[in-house]
Tab-separated table of C-alpha atoms and ligand atoms in Angstrom:
chain	number	residue	atom	x	y	z
M	1	MET	CA	16.159	-100.826	18.875
M	2	ASN	CA	14.117	-99.893	21.945
M	3	ARG	CA	10.742	-98.605	20.769
M	4	ILE	CA	9.014	-96.657	23.523
M	5	MET	CA	5.590	-95.008	23.575
M	6	PHE	CA	4.713	-92.760	26.518
M	7	VAL	CA	0.972	-92.491	27.122
M	8	CYS	CA	-1.375	-90.211	29.066
M	9	LEU	CA	-4.980	-89.082	28.733
M	10	GLY	CA	-4.617	-86.027	26.496
M	11	ASN	CA	-1.026	-86.096	25.111
M	12	ILE	CA	-0.671	-82.385	25.838
M	13	CYS	CA	0.929	-82.433	29.334
M	14	ARG	CA	2.491	-85.515	30.932
M	15	SER	CA	3.357	-87.870	28.059
M	16	PRO	CA	4.840	-85.130	25.816
M	17	MET	CA	6.928	-84.012	28.817
M	18	ALA	CA	8.122	-87.623	29.241
M	19	GLU	CA	8.873	-87.954	25.510
M	20	ILE	CA	10.900	-84.736	25.435
M	21	ILE	CA	12.723	-85.303	28.742
M	22	PHE	CA	13.589	-88.929	27.913
M	23	ARG	CA	14.736	-88.071	24.372
M	24	ASP	CA	17.066	-85.437	25.815
M	25	MET	CA	18.472	-87.914	28.375
M	26	VAL	CA	19.077	-90.508	25.656
M	27	GLU	CA	20.751	-87.908	23.406
M	28	LYS	CA	23.088	-87.009	26.270
M	29	THR	CA	24.206	-90.659	26.493
M	30	GLY	CA	24.930	-90.662	22.724
M	31	ARG	CA	22.554	-93.602	22.149
M	32	SER	CA	19.768	-91.898	20.165
M	33	GLY	CA	20.218	-94.407	17.343
M	34	GLU	CA	19.115	-97.222	19.662
M	35	PHE	CA	15.791	-95.647	20.627
M	36	LEU	CA	12.497	-94.777	18.975
M	37	ILE	CA	10.611	-92.466	21.335
M	38	ALA	CA	7.036	-91.201	20.934
M	39	SER	CA	3.975	-90.209	22.967
M	40	SER	CA	0.230	-90.443	22.529
M	41	ALA	CA	-3.185	-90.020	24.148
M	42	THR	CA	-5.774	-92.568	25.164
M	43	SER	CA	-8.543	-89.989	24.528
M	44	ASP	CA	-9.473	-88.104	21.368
M	45	GLU	CA	-9.851	-84.805	23.289
M	46	ASN	CA	-6.915	-83.126	21.560
M	47	VAL	CA	-6.967	-84.638	18.077
M	48	TRP	CA	-10.412	-83.509	16.958
M	49	ASN	CA	-9.025	-80.735	14.706
M	50	GLY	CA	-7.136	-83.237	12.545
M	51	ILE	CA	-3.670	-81.849	13.322
M	52	GLY	CA	-3.576	-82.353	17.095
M	53	SER	CA	-3.240	-79.756	19.845
M	54	GLU	CA	0.127	-78.291	20.727
M	55	VAL	CA	1.664	-79.019	24.115
M	56	TYR	CA	-0.281	-77.189	26.835
M	57	PRO	CA	1.418	-73.791	27.451
M	58	PRO	CA	2.309	-74.332	31.147
M	59	ALA	CA	3.903	-77.703	30.246
M	60	LYS	CA	5.830	-75.998	27.444
M	61	LYS	CA	6.950	-73.341	29.877
M	62	ILE	CA	8.298	-75.786	32.470
M	63	LEU	CA	10.180	-77.683	29.758
M	64	GLU	CA	11.679	-74.407	28.509
M	65	LYS	CA	12.709	-73.567	32.058
M	66	HIS	CA	14.746	-76.784	31.959
M	67	GLY	CA	16.225	-75.958	28.541
M	68	LEU	CA	13.909	-78.177	26.474
M	69	SER	CA	11.646	-77.255	23.566
M	70	ALA	CA	8.207	-78.724	22.866
M	71	ASP	CA	7.922	-76.972	19.516
M	72	GLY	CA	6.478	-79.151	16.793
M	73	LYS	CA	4.904	-81.726	19.094
M	74	ARG	CA	1.203	-82.197	18.447
M	75	ALA	CA	-1.225	-84.544	20.165
M	76	VAL	CA	-1.893	-87.924	18.585
M	77	GLN	CA	-4.141	-90.728	19.776
M	78	LEU	CA	-2.854	-94.251	20.478
M	79	THR	CA	-4.179	-96.814	17.989
M	80	ALA	CA	-4.401	-100.607	17.942
M	81	GLN	CA	-1.769	-100.628	15.165
M	82	ASP	CA	0.772	-99.102	17.569
M	83	GLY	CA	0.753	-102.412	19.443
M	84	ALA	CA	3.070	-103.966	16.858
M	85	LYS	CA	5.172	-100.827	16.372
M	86	TYR	CA	6.384	-100.346	19.967
M	87	ASP	CA	7.981	-102.589	22.595
M	88	MET	CA	6.864	-100.670	25.666
M	89	PHE	CA	3.880	-98.479	26.505
M	90	ILE	CA	4.728	-96.338	29.510
M	91	CYS	CA	1.692	-94.930	31.279
M	92	MET	CA	1.511	-91.885	33.520
M	93	ASP	CA	-1.283	-93.263	35.731
M	94	ARG	CA	-3.363	-96.357	36.434
M	95	TYR	CA	-6.314	-95.131	34.346
M	96	ASN	CA	-4.028	-94.917	31.324
M	97	VAL	CA	-3.034	-98.563	31.921
M	98	ARG	CA	-6.655	-99.647	31.708
M	99	ASN	CA	-7.303	-97.582	28.576
M	100	VAL	CA	-4.102	-98.697	26.843
M	101	SER	CA	-5.060	-102.339	27.511
M	102	ARG	CA	-8.456	-101.686	25.961
M	103	ILE	CA	-6.945	-100.025	22.857
M	104	LEU	CA	-4.109	-102.514	22.291
M	105	GLY	CA	-5.849	-105.743	23.232
M	106	THR	CA	-4.701	-108.501	25.579
M	107	GLU	CA	-1.873	-109.726	23.316
M	108	ASN	CA	0.111	-106.575	24.212
M	109	SER	CA	-0.569	-106.519	27.950
M	110	ASP	CA	2.992	-107.533	28.891
M	111	LYS	CA	4.325	-104.385	27.179
M	112	ILE	CA	2.414	-101.987	29.445
M	113	ARG	CA	4.231	-100.268	32.322
M	114	MET	CA	3.796	-97.334	34.721
M	115	LEU	CA	6.518	-94.667	34.561
M	116	MET	CA	6.851	-94.327	38.344
M	117	ASP	CA	7.484	-98.088	38.639
M	118	PHE	CA	11.012	-97.209	37.480
M	119	THR	CA	11.517	-95.121	40.646
M	120	ALA	CA	11.595	-95.754	44.386
M	121	GLN	CA	8.079	-94.222	44.571
M	122	PRO	CA	5.755	-96.301	42.363
M	123	GLY	CA	2.267	-94.948	41.643
M	124	ASP	CA	0.770	-92.245	39.463
M	125	VAL	CA	2.680	-89.252	38.074
M	126	SER	CA	1.322	-86.123	39.746
M	127	ASP	CA	-1.314	-84.870	37.267
M	128	PRO	CA	-0.818	-81.147	36.580
M	129	TRP	CA	-4.140	-80.889	34.722
M	130	TYR	CA	-5.834	-81.218	38.104
M	131	THR	CA	-3.155	-79.960	40.514
M	132	GLY	CA	-1.869	-77.011	38.446
M	133	ASP	CA	1.562	-78.003	39.777
M	134	PHE	CA	3.766	-78.482	36.740
M	135	GLU	CA	6.968	-78.380	38.793
M	136	THR	CA	6.000	-81.536	40.747
M	137	ALA	CA	4.861	-83.233	37.532
M	138	TYR	CA	8.218	-82.381	35.923
M	139	LYS	CA	10.082	-83.775	38.943
M	140	ASP	CA	8.086	-87.051	38.906
M	141	ILE	CA	8.522	-87.460	35.156
M	142	TYR	CA	12.249	-86.644	35.316
M	143	GLU	CA	12.765	-89.283	38.038
M	144	GLY	CA	10.710	-91.826	36.083
M	145	CYS	CA	12.682	-91.187	32.898
M	146	ASN	CA	15.941	-91.433	34.806
M	147	GLY	CA	14.896	-94.825	36.199
M	148	LEU	CA	13.776	-95.939	32.758
M	149	LEU	CA	17.142	-94.984	31.262
M	150	GLU	CA	18.937	-96.939	34.001
M	151	PHE	CA	16.712	-99.925	33.210
M	152	PHE	CA	17.666	-99.835	29.525
M	153	GLU	CA	21.352	-99.198	30.191
M	154	LYS	CA	21.421	-102.291	32.408
M	155	GLU	CA	19.500	-104.336	29.848
M	156	MET	CA	21.749	-103.216	26.974
M	157	ALA	CA	24.896	-103.918	29.021
M	158	GLU	CA	23.655	-107.442	29.751
M	159	SER	CA	22.868	-108.127	26.085
M	160	VAL	CA	26.404	-107.230	24.885
P	1	LIG	P1	-2.428	-85.050	30.007
P	1	LIG	O1	-3.364	-83.941	30.681
P	1	LIG	O2	-3.231	-86.338	29.997
P	1	LIG	O3	-1.258	-85.104	30.907
P	1	LIG	O4	-2.106	-84.553	28.610
P	1	LIG	C1	-4.703	-83.753	30.350
P	1	LIG	C2	-5.027	-83.104	29.195
P	1	LIG	C3	-6.350	-82.901	28.859
P	1	LIG	C4	-7.342	-83.349	29.696
P	1	LIG	C5	-7.027	-84.014	30.855
P	1	LIG	C6	-5.685	-84.231	31.187
P	1	LIG	N1	-8.702	-83.119	29.356
P	1	LIG	O5	-9.565	-83.493	30.156
P	1	LIG	O6	-8.952	-82.557	28.294
């Protein structure tokens, strides 16, 4: 089982998009049973009401444009206990990496990655909260998820 947690600051834009896009890609390969896929926030900005905020409407809209639904997803915050529950923590930007390290502790530091490191253009995912450009964020996240899937397909082929 590959247990993957996507992480961003608020868990209402980038990491839910990654969770939903990657889950769809995995489903299309018929390997859903081999993956546990989730997403969470480093901040408590969107969990204060006890049930978590829904995905931000423009992020929902861009997912719908690509045939994907964000219904039912609500923001949750990453906790120290998640360290033992997941194998990989995939961050949207470098600030997330620092915050995830702080939350999970040093014993989990080798599980932390950046999504765009799985593409030919490493760096931060374009942040639509500040740019307003959800199309570019979608494109970055799609490419990152595609690279991530290739990484796992290679790894799973080698372990057979
Ligand atoms: P996300 O976007 O980290 O991609 O979910 C943001 C959501 C909320 C805030 C910032 C970024 N905020 O400052 O509340």
